[in-house]
Structures are given as structure tokens and as C-alpha cells.
XYZ file of C-alpha atoms in Angstrom:
257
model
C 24.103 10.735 9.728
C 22.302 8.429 12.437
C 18.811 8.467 12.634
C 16.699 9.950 15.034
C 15.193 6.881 16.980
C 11.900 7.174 18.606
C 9.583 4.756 20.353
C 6.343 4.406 22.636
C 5.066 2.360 25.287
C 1.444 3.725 24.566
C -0.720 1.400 22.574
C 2.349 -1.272 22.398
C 0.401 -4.299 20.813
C -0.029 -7.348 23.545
C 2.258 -9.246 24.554
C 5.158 -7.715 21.669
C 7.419 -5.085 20.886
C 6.166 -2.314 19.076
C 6.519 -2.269 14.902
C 9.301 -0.449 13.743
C 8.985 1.785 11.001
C 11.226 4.050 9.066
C 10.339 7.388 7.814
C 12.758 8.461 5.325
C 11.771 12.247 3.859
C 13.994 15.501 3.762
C 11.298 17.571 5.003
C 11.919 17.056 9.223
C 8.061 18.919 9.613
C 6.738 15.827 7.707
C 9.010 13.427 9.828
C 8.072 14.870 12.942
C 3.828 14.929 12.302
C 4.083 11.316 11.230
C 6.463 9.761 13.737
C 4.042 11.045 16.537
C 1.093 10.171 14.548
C 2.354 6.217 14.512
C 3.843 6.523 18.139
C 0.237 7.067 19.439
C -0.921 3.969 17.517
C 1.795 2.085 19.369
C 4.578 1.617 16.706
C 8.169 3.205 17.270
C 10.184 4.799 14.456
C 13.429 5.538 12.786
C 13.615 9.000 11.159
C 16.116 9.511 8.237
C 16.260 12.754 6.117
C 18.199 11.291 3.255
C 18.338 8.123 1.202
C 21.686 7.821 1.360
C 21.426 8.057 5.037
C 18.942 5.453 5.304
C 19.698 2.997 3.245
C 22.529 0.934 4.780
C 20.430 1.035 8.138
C 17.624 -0.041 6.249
C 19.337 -3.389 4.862
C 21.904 -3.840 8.028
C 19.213 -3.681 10.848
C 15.568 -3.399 9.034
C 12.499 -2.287 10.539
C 8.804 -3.870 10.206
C 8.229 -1.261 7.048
C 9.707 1.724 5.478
C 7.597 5.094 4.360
C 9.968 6.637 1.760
C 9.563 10.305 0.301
C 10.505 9.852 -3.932
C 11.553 13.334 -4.554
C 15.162 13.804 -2.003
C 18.594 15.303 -2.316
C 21.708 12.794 -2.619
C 19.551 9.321 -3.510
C 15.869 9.678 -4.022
C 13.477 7.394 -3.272
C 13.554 5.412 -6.667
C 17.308 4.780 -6.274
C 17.207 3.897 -2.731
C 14.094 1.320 -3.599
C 16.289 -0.046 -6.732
C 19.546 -0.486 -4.118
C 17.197 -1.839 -1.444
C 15.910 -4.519 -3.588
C 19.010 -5.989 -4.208
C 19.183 -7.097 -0.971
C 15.777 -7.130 1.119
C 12.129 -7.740 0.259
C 11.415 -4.982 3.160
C 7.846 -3.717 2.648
C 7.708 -0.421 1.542
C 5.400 2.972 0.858
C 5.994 5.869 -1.453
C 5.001 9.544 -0.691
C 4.565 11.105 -3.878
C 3.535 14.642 -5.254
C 0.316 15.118 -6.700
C 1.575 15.188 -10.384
C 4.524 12.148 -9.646
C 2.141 9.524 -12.153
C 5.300 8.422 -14.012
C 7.400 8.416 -10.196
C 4.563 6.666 -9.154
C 4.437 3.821 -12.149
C 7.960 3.584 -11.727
C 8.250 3.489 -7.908
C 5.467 -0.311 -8.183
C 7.329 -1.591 -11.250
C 10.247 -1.625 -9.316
C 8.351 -3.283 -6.112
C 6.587 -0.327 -3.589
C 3.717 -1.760 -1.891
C 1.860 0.817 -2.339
C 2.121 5.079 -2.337
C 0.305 7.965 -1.099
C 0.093 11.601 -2.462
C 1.095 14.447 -0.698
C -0.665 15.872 1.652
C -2.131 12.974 2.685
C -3.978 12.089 6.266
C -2.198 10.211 8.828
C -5.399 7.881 9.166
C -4.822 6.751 5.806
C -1.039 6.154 5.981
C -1.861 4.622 9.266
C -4.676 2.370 7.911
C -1.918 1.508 4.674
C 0.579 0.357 7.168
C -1.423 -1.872 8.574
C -2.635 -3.319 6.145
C 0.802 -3.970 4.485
C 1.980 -5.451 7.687
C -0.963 -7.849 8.260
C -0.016 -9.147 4.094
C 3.715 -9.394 5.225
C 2.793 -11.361 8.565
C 0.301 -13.895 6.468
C 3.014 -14.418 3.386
C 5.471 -15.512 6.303
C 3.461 -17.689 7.870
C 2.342 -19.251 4.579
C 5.674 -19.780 3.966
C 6.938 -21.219 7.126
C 4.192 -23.464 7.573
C 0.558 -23.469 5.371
C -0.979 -25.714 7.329
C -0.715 -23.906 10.772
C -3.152 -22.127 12.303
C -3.556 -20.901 15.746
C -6.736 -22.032 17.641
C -7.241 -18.544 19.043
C -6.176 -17.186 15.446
C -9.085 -15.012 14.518
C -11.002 -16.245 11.275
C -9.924 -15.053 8.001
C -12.096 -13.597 5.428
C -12.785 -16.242 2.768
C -11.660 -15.208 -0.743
C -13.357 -13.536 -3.717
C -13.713 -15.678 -6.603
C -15.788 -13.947 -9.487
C -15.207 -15.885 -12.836
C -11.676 -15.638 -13.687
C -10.789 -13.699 -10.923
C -9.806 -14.623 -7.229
C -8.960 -12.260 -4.206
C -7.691 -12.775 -0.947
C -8.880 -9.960 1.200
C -6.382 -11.536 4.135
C -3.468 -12.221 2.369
C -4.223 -8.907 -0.509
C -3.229 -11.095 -3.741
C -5.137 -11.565 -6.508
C -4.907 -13.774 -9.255
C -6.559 -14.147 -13.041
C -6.969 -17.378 -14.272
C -4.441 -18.336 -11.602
C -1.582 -16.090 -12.794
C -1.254 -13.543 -10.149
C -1.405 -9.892 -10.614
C 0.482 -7.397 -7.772
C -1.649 -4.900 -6.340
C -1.128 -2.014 -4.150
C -3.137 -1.701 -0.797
C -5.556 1.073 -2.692
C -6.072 -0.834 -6.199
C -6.558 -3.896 -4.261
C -9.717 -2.302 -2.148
C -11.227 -0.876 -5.401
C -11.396 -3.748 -7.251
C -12.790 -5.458 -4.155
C -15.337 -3.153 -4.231
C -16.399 -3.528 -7.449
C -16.006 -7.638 -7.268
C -18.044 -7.924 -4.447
C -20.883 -6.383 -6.401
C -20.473 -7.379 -9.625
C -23.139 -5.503 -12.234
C -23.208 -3.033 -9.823
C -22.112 0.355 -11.200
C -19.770 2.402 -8.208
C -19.814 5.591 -8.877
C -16.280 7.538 -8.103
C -17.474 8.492 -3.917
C -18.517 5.224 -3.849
C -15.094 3.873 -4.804
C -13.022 6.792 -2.767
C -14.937 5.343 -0.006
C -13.894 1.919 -0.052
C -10.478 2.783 -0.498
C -9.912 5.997 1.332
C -10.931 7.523 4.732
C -13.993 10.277 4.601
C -11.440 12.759 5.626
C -9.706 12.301 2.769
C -9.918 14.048 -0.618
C -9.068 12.991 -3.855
C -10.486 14.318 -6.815
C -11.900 11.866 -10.090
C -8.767 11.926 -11.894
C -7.135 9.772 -9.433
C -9.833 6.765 -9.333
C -9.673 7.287 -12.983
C -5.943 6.670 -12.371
C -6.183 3.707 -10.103
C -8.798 2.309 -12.730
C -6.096 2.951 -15.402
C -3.263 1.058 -13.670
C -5.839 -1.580 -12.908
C -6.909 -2.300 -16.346
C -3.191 -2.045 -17.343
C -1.667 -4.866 -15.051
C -4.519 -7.394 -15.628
C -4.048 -6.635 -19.600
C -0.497 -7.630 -18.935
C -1.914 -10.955 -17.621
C -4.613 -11.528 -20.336
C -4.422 -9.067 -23.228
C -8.287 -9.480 -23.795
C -9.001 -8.190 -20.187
C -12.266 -6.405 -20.344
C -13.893 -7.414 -16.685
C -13.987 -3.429 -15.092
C -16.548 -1.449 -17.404
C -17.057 2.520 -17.680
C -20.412 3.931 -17.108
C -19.276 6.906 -18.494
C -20.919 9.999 -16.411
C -21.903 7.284 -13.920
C -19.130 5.643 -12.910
C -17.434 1.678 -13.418
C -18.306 -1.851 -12.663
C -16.971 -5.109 -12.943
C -18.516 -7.970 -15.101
C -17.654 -12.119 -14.062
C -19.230 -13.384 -17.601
């Protein structure tokens, strides 16, 4: 099946073509809602309603980033992610269901960039996208050339360094004591909120602030998630982790000593 292609002039960025992204989900409502939602923000799509479907386009002629639904007839999104990295490092974002926590686990493991649960806002996919983008655009141009910087570049952030722990706010990597530890877009902004106050207890609004839009709700159990997955990776970088604290009835904190 080809995919339905669709693109904007509206809010093209300056001076470039727009940022392709793929939407790969078998419900065509969802497909639809998002592909105008990013068309207004200037990006053009590719719509595919299977995996199977999408994922030879996906290696033979990539977009910018792909938004992949898990749960799909013929090759879910897991398989199609497994498959895909084989071949391509292509940035990509999992819808999930509310209850997908082992899809979810899975779905990083195996290298998403991040995922959202259904329903979700557009702003948020929309701010998630970017923000994936703008890490894939900095890793290149470490890569091709660390020393280059554009006079009219604007300035970067400078990086978080609390004790053991450093974070790049540009780049979105974070390392502890130097080994680096992969988060998504939405761990990475809690933990930045709770490094750049360390002491500080955040209570749960507090941290669905930082790393949501107000028009978004999520309910405790899924910072208590994020917090979770968190703890887990750094443990699997030092086994004594013990740096993000519980408050319990208040909320969590992080601790440099």
C-alpha cells in the first residue's frame, strides 16, 4: 500500500524544506488529526496504516522522524522498531495505551526516543518532535565537526552538572560519573527539574509541569512511573544510585552529596 503523502507551505521553516514525518497507526481518524496538526506547524507527512506498509519506505527513503502506533495488525510497532533498527538509527516515537507499561519498557530497550499515551494532545506530540529533532540535528553536527559553530548559531544552554551527574539540556544526554544513561524526551525534563533544584522537594504538578503541557492530564501513577524507570536506568549505571528521594505524601527530590 503507498502512503498517503501530505505537505504544507504554511509555517515552512526559513530558508528549508519542511520536516518530514511519518505517522504510522491503523486508526486513519488518528492519522488524519495529527497530520493536520503538524502541517500547520510547517512539517509535511507520510501516513501509513500498517507496519508492514511502512517499513520498507521508512528504511528506503526516510523521513526527519517517525510517530509509530505499538498495538497494529500485520507488524506492530515493536517488530517494525526491531526490523528498523537493523538498518537505520531513524528517530522515533511510540503511541501507547494507557496500560502498555511492559510495551512501553520494551518499545526504549529496543531504542524509541521517547512515547506518548493515548489520547494524548497534539501540543505535546508537537513539542516531543521537536525536541527529538533539535537532539538529532546537534548529535550530527557533533559528529561531523565538534568544533563548528555558526556565528549567528543561537547560544546553547550550558549543561547541568550536580555531583555525579551531568545534563545537556541542548544535546538531551546525560551522563553519571561519565557513563551515559539514555533518556526519553519526558524522563529527561523531570530529572532536569529536579537537578536544577536540588533539595528542593517537586511535588507531582510540579513535575507534570515541567514535562507536560497544562492541557495535559496525567494522573500520579505515571510520574511515579517515569520516577521508576528513572531510578531503574541510573541503577543499571551505578547499582548504589540513590540521588532522586521520595517525600512520600509530598512528592521527590534529587540530592548531589
Amino acid at each position: 500500500m503507498q502512503p498517503q503523502v501530505s505537505s504544507t507551505a504554511r509555517a515552512a521553516p526559513r530558508g528549508d524544506d519542511p520536516r518530514v514525518i511519518a505517522l504510522v497507526d491503523d486508526d486513519r481518524n488518528i492519522l488524519t488529526t495529527v497530520s493536520i496538526a503538524l502541517q500547520a506547524e510547517g512539517f509535511a507527512t507520510r501516513l501509513y496504516y500498517d507496519g508492514a506498509a511502512a517499513l520498507k519506505a521508512l528504511i528506503e527513503n526516510p523521513p526527519d522522524l517517525a510517530v509509530c502506533d505499538i498495538k497494529m495488525p500485520r507488524m506492530d510497532g515493536l517488530e517494525l522498531l526491531s526490523r528498523l533498527r537493523e538498518k537505520s538509527q531513524l528517530p522515533v516515537i511510540f503511541l501507547t495505551s494507557k496500560d502498555a507499561e511492559a510495551d512501553e519498557a520494551l518499545g526504549l530497550s529496543m531504542g524509541a526516543d521517547d512515547y506518548i499515551a493515548k489520547p494524548f494532545s497534539q501540543r505535546l506530540l508537537i513539542a516531543r518532535i521537536r525536541a527529538i529533532l533539535r537532539r538529532s540535528e546537534l548529535a550530527r553536527s557533533d559528529a561531523a565537526d565538534p568544533a563548528e559553530a555558526s556565528e549567528d548559531s543561537e547560544p546553547l544552554p550550558e549543561p547541568i552538572r550536580r555531583g555525579r551527574l551531568v545534563m545537556d539540556p541542548a544535546r538531551h544526554t546525560v551522563t553519571w560519573d561519565s557513563a551515559a544513561v539514555s533518556l526519553t524526551v519526558t524522563e529527561f525534563l523531570i530529572l532536569e527539574a529536579l537537578a536544577l533544584r536540588p533539595g528542593v522537594v517537586k511535588t507531582r504538578n510540579q513535575l507534570m509541569d515541567a514535562a507536560y503541557h497544562d492541557d495535559v492530564f496525567v494522573d500520579d501513577r505515571t510520574i511515579d512511573s517515569h520516577i521508576k524507570r528513572l531510578r531503574r536506568k541510573f541503577r543499571a549505571a551505578d547499582a548504589g544510585f540513590a540521588a532522586i528521594e521520595t517525600l512520600y505524601g509530598a512528592g521527590y527530590s534529587f540530592t548531589d552529596s
